[in-house]
Structures are given as structure tokens and as C-alpha cells.
mmCIF file of C-alpha atoms in Angstrom:
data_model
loop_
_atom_site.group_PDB
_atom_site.id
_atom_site.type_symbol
_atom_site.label_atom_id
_atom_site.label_comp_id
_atom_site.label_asym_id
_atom_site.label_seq_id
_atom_site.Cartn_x
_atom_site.Cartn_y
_atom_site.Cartn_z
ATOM 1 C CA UNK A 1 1.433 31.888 44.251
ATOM 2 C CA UNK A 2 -0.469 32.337 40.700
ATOM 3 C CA UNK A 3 -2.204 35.358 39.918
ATOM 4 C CA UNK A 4 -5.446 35.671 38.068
ATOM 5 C CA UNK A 5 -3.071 37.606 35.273
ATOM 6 C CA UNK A 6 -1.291 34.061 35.461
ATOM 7 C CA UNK A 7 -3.794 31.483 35.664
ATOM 8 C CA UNK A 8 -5.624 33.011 32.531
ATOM 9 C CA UNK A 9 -2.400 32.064 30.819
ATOM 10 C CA UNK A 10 -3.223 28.436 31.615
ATOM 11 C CA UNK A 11 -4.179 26.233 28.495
ATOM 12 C CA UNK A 12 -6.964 23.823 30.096
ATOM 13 C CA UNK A 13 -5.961 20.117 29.130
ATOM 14 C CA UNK A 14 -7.867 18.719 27.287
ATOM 15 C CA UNK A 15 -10.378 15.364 28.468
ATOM 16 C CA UNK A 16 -10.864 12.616 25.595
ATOM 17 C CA UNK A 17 -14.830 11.741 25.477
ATOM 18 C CA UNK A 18 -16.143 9.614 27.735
ATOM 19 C CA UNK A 19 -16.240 5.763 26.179
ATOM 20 C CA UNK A 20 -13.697 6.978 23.670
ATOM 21 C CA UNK A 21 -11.456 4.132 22.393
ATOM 22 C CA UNK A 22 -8.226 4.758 19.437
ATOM 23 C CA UNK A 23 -8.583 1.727 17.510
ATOM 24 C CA UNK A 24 -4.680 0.846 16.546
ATOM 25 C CA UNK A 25 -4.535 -0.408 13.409
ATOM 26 C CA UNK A 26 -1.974 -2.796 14.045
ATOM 27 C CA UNK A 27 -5.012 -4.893 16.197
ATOM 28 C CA UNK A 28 -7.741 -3.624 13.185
ATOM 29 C CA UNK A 29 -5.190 -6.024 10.527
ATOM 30 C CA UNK A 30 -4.454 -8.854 12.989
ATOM 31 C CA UNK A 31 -7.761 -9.557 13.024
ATOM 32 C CA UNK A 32 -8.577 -9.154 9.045
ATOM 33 C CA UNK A 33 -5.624 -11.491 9.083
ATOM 34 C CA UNK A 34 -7.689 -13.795 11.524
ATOM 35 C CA UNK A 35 -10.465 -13.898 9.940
ATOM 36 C CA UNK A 36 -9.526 -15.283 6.574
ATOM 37 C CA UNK A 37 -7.189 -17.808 8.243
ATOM 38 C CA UNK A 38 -11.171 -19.069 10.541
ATOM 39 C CA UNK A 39 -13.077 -19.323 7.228
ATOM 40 C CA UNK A 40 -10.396 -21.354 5.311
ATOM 41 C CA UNK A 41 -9.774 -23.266 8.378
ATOM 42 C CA UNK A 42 -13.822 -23.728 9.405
ATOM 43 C CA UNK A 43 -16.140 -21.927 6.687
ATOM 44 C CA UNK A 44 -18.730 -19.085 7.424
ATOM 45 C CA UNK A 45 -21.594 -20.883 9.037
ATOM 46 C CA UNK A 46 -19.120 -22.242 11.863
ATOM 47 C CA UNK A 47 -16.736 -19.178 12.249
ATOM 48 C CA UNK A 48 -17.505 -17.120 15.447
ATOM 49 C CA UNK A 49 -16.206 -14.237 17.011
ATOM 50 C CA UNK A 50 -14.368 -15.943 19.936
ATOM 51 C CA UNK A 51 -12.322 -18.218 17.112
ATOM 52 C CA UNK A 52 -11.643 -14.708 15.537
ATOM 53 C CA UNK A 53 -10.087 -13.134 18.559
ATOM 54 C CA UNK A 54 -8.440 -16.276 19.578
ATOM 55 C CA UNK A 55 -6.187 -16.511 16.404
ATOM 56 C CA UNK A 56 -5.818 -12.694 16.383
ATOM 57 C CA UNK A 57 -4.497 -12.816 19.844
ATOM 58 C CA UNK A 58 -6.743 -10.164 21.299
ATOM 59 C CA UNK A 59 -10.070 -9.863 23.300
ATOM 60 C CA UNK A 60 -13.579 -10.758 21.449
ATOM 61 C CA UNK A 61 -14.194 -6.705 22.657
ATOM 62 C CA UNK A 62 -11.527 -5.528 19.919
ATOM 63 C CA UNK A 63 -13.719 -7.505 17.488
ATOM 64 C CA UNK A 64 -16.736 -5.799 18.833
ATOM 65 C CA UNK A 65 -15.720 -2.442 18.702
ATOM 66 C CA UNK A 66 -14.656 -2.862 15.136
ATOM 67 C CA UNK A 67 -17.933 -5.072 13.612
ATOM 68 C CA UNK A 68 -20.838 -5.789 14.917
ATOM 69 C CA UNK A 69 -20.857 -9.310 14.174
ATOM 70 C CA UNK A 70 -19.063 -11.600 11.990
ATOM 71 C CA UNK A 71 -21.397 -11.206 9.159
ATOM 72 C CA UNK A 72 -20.809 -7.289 8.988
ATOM 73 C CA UNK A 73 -16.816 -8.782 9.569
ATOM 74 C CA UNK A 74 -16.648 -10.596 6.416
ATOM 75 C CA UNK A 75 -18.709 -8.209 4.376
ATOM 76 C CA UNK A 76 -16.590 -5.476 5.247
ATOM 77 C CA UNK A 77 -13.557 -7.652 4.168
ATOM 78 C CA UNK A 78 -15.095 -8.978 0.856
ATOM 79 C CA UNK A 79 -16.136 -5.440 -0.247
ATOM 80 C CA UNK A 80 -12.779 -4.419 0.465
ATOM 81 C CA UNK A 81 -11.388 -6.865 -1.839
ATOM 82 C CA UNK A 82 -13.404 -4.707 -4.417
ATOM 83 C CA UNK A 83 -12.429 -1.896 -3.020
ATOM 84 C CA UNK A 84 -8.395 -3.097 -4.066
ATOM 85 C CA UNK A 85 -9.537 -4.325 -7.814
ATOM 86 C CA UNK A 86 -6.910 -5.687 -10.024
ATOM 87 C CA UNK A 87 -4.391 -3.553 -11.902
ATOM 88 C CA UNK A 88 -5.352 -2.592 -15.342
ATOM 89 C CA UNK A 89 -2.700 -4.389 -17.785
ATOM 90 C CA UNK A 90 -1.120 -1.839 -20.639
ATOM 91 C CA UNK A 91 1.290 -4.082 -22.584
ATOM 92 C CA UNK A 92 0.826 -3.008 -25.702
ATOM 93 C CA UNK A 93 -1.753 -5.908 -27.305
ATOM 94 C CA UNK A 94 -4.961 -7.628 -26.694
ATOM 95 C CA UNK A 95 -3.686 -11.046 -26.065
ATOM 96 C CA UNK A 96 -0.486 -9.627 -23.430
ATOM 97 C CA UNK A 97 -3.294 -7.484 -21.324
ATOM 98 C CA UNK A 98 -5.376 -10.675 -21.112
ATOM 99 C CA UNK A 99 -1.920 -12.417 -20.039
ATOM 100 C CA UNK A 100 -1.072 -10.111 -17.328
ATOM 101 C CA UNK A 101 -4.463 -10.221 -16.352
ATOM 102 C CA UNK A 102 -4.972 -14.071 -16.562
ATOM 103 C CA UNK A 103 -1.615 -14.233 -14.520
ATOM 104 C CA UNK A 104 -2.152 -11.649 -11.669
ATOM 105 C CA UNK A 105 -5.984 -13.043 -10.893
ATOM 106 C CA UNK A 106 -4.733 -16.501 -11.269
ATOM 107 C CA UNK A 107 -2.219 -16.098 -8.581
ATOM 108 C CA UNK A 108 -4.882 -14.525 -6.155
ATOM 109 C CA UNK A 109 -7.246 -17.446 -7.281
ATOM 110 C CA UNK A 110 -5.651 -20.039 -6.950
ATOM 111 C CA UNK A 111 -4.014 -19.000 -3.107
ATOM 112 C CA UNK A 112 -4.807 -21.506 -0.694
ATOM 113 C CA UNK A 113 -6.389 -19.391 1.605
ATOM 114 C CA UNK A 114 -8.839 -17.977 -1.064
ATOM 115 C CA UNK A 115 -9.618 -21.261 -2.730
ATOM 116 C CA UNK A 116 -11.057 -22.417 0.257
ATOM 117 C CA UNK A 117 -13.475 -19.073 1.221
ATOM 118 C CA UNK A 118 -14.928 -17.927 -2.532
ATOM 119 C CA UNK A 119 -16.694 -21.585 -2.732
ATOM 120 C CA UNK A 120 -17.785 -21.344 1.131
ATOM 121 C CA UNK A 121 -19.050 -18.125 0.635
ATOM 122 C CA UNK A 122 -20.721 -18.314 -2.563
ATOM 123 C CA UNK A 123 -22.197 -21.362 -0.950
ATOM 124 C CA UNK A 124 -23.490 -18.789 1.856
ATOM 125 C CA UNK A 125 -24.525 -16.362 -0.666
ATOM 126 C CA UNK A 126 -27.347 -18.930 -2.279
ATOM 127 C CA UNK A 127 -28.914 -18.215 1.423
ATOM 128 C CA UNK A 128 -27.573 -14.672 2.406
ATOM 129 C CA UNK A 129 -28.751 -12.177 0.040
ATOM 130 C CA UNK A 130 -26.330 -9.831 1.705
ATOM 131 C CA UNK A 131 -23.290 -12.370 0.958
ATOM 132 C CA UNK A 132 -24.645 -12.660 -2.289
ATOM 133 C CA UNK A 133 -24.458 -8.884 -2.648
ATOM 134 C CA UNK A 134 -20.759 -8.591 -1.265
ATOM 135 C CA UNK A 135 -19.629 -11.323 -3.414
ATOM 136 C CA UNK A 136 -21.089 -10.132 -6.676
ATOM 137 C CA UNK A 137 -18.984 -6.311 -5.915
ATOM 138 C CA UNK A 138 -16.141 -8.324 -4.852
ATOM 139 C CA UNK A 139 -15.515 -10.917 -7.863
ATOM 140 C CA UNK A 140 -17.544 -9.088 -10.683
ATOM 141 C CA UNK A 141 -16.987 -5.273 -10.096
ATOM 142 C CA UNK A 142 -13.128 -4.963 -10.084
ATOM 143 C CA UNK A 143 -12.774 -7.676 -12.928
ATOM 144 C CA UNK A 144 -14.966 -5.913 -15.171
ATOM 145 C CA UNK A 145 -13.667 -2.830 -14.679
ATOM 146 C CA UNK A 146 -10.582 -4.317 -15.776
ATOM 147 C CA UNK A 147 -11.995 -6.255 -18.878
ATOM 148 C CA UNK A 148 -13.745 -3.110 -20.133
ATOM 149 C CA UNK A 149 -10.761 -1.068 -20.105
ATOM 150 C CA UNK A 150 -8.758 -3.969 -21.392
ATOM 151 C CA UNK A 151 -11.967 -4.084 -24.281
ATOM 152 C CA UNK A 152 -11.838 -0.482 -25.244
ATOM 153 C CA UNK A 153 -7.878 -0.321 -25.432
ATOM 154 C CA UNK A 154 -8.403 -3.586 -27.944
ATOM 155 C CA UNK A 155 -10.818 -0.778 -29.982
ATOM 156 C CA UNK A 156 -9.065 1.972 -29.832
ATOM 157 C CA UNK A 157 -5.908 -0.161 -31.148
ATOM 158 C CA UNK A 158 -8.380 -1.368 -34.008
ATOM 159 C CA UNK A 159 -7.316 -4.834 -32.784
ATOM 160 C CA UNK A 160 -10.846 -5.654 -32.186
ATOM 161 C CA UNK A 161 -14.185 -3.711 -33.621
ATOM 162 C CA UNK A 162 -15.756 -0.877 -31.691
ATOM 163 C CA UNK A 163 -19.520 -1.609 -29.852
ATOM 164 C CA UNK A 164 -18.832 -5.054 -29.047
ATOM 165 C CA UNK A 165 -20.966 -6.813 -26.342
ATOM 166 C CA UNK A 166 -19.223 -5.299 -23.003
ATOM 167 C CA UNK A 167 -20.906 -7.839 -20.608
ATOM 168 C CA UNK A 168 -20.506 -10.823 -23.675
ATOM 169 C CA UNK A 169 -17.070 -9.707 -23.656
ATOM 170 C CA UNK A 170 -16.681 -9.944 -19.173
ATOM 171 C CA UNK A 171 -17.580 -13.239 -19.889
ATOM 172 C CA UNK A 172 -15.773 -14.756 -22.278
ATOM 173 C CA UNK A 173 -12.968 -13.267 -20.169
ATOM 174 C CA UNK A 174 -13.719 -14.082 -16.933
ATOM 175 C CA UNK A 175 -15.375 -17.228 -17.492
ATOM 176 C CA UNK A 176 -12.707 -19.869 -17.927
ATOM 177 C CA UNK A 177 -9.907 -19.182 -14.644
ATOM 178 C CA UNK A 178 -13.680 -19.260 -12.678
ATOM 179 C CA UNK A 179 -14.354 -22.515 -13.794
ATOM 180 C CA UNK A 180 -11.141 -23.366 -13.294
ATOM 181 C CA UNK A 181 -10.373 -22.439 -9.821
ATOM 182 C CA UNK A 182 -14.026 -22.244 -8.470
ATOM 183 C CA UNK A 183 -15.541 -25.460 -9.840
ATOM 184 C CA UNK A 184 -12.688 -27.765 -11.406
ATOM 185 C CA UNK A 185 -10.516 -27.064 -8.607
ATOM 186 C CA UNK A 186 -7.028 -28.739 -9.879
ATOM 187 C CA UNK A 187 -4.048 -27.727 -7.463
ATOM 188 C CA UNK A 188 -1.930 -26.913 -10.751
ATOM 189 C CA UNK A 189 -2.798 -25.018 -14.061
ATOM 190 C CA UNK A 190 -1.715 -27.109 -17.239
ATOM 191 C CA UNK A 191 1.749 -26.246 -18.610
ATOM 192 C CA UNK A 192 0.784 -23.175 -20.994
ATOM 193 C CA UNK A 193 -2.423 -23.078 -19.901
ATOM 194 C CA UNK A 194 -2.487 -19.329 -19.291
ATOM 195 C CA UNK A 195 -0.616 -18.276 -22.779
ATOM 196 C CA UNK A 196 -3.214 -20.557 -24.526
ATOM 197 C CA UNK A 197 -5.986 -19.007 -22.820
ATOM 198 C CA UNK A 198 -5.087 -15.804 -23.565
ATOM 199 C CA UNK A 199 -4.364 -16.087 -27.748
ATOM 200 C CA UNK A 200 -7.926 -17.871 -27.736
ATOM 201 C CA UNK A 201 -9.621 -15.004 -25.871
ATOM 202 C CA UNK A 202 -8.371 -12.575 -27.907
ATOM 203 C CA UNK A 203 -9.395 -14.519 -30.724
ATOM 204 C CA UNK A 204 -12.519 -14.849 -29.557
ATOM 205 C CA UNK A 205 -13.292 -11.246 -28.520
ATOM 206 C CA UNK A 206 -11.816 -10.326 -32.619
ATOM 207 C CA UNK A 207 -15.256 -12.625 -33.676
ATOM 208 C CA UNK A 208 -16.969 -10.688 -31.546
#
């Protein structure tokens, strides 16, 4: 029998909300995973929801209670990329920070996956001023942040001359692995191509 000395002894358990739901994580990346495998496999405009949750293995609910829709899916996922940036190179030089840097975003570039979605999307983004938005965070944001800090090491060194053009400077760096990977498109980088890039950068940035 249990007193009232007793029962106030009791800890009450504890109810989770009604319409609660623990989103595992382990779901939350299979379908991140998913969804870049559906727009190099399809492209944005014919991606859904249901092709989502098919490759991810799960319901189209998991995708639901995650994103609204697969617009607010890949923006999430394209400012995360952002989000990430690039690491900042510290070799020493000019022309070795441009060649780490030149080697790491070439690599991420030139990925199968990714060479398929930055032209879809940036196709997208002439129509989706949303895209457009995502996609200008994602591929500008990070890599300047990178190129200015790469730009004022160059100063401070004295290897090239303090006040230059910042944005002049983005996109002299920047410019040619773009072309490259968005708009030439060749499955392989000439032999040297990156070394070579990166001595005429840096000469280009000491004209500056």
C-alpha cells in the first residue's frame, strides 16, 4: 500500500509533446546524400521528393519533416556548402597558397557528382532568384574569403603591394578553374596545368 508520505516521493514521468518527432541524423545525411546523387542523375527541374526518398531508402514524410519542398532541400544544401568554405592555404608564398588552393577546389570541381549540379543549377538560377542567391553564397562567399586572406598574407609578406583591387584580385583568381570546369568542361586538367596557373596568378596579382 503507498502512503501519501510515499507517493509524494514519486517523480511523474515525463510525456514527449504531442506530434513530437527526434529527427536521427543518420536519416537527415542519407537523404543529403540522396539528393545530390537525383540532381546529377536528373537535374533540378525534374528532381522530386518521391525520387529523393526512394534513393535515400526512407518515406517521402522523413523528407517532409526535414524541408518543405525540394527547393528549400537544395538551398539548404548549397548554403551549406558555404557554410564548409575551403581551407585557407599558409605555405609560406603567394604562388604555393594559390597551389593549395587551385588543388583543393579543383578536386571538389572537377567531382563527378558536382560537375554535373553547379551547371544545372546555375542554369536554374537565371530563373530562380532564390537559386541564384544560394549559388552566389555558395561558389563566391567561401572562395573569396579565401582569396582575400590569401591577398593580404601576399601584402603583409611584401610579395605583392598593399590596397590592391580585392574583388580584381577574386577574379583573376577564381576566374580560370571556373572556366575550366564550368564552361570548358574537359574530364582531365593539362599536365602542369595547376603549377602553371598558379606562377601566372601570382604574377599577375604582383602587376596588380
Amino acid at each position: 500500500m503507498t502512503t501519501n508520505a510515499d507517493a509524494s516521493q514519486v517523480t511523474p514521468r515525463r510525456r514527449a509533446p504531442a506530434g513530437a518527432a527526434v529527427l536521427r541524423e543518420d536519416v537527415t545525411e542519407a537523404i543529403r546524400a540522396a539528393v545530390f546523387e537525383e540532381l546529377a542523375a536528373v537535374g533540378y527541374a525534374r528532381m522530386s521528393i518521391e525520387g529523393i526518398a526512394r534513393r535515400a531508402g526512407v518515406g517521402k514524410t522523413a523528407v517532409y519533416r526535414r524541408w518543405r519542398s525540394k527547393l528549400h532541400l537544395v538551398l539548404d544544401l548549397v548554403s551549406a556548402v558555404a557554410v564548409q568554405g575551403l581551407p585557407a592555404p599558409d605555405t609560406g608564398s603567394l604562388e604555393g597558397d594559390l597551389r593549395l588552393l587551385y588543388e583543393v577546389t579543383s578536386r571538389a570541381l572537377r567531382h563527378p557528382v558536382a560537375g554535373q549540379i553547379i551547371p544545372d543549377l546555375q542554369a536554374e538560377a537565371a530563373r530562380n532568384p532564390d537559386i541564384a542567391e544560394a549559388m552566389q553564397k555558395a561558389l563566391r562567399e567561401g572562395q573569396q574569403s579565401v582569396a582575400s586572406g590569401i591577398v593580404a598574407a601576399a601584402a603583409e609578406r611584401g610579395e605583392i603591394r598593399e590596397g590592391i583591387d580585392t574583388e580584381l584580385a577574386l577574379d583573376v583568381i577564381s576566374g580560370p578553374l571556373y572556366w575550366r570546369a564550368v564552361v570548358v568542361r574537359e574530364p582531365k586538367l593539362p599536365k602542369g596545368y595547376l603549377p602553371s596557373l598558379a606562377r601566372a596568378t601570382a604574377a599577375a596579382l604582383k602587376a596588380l
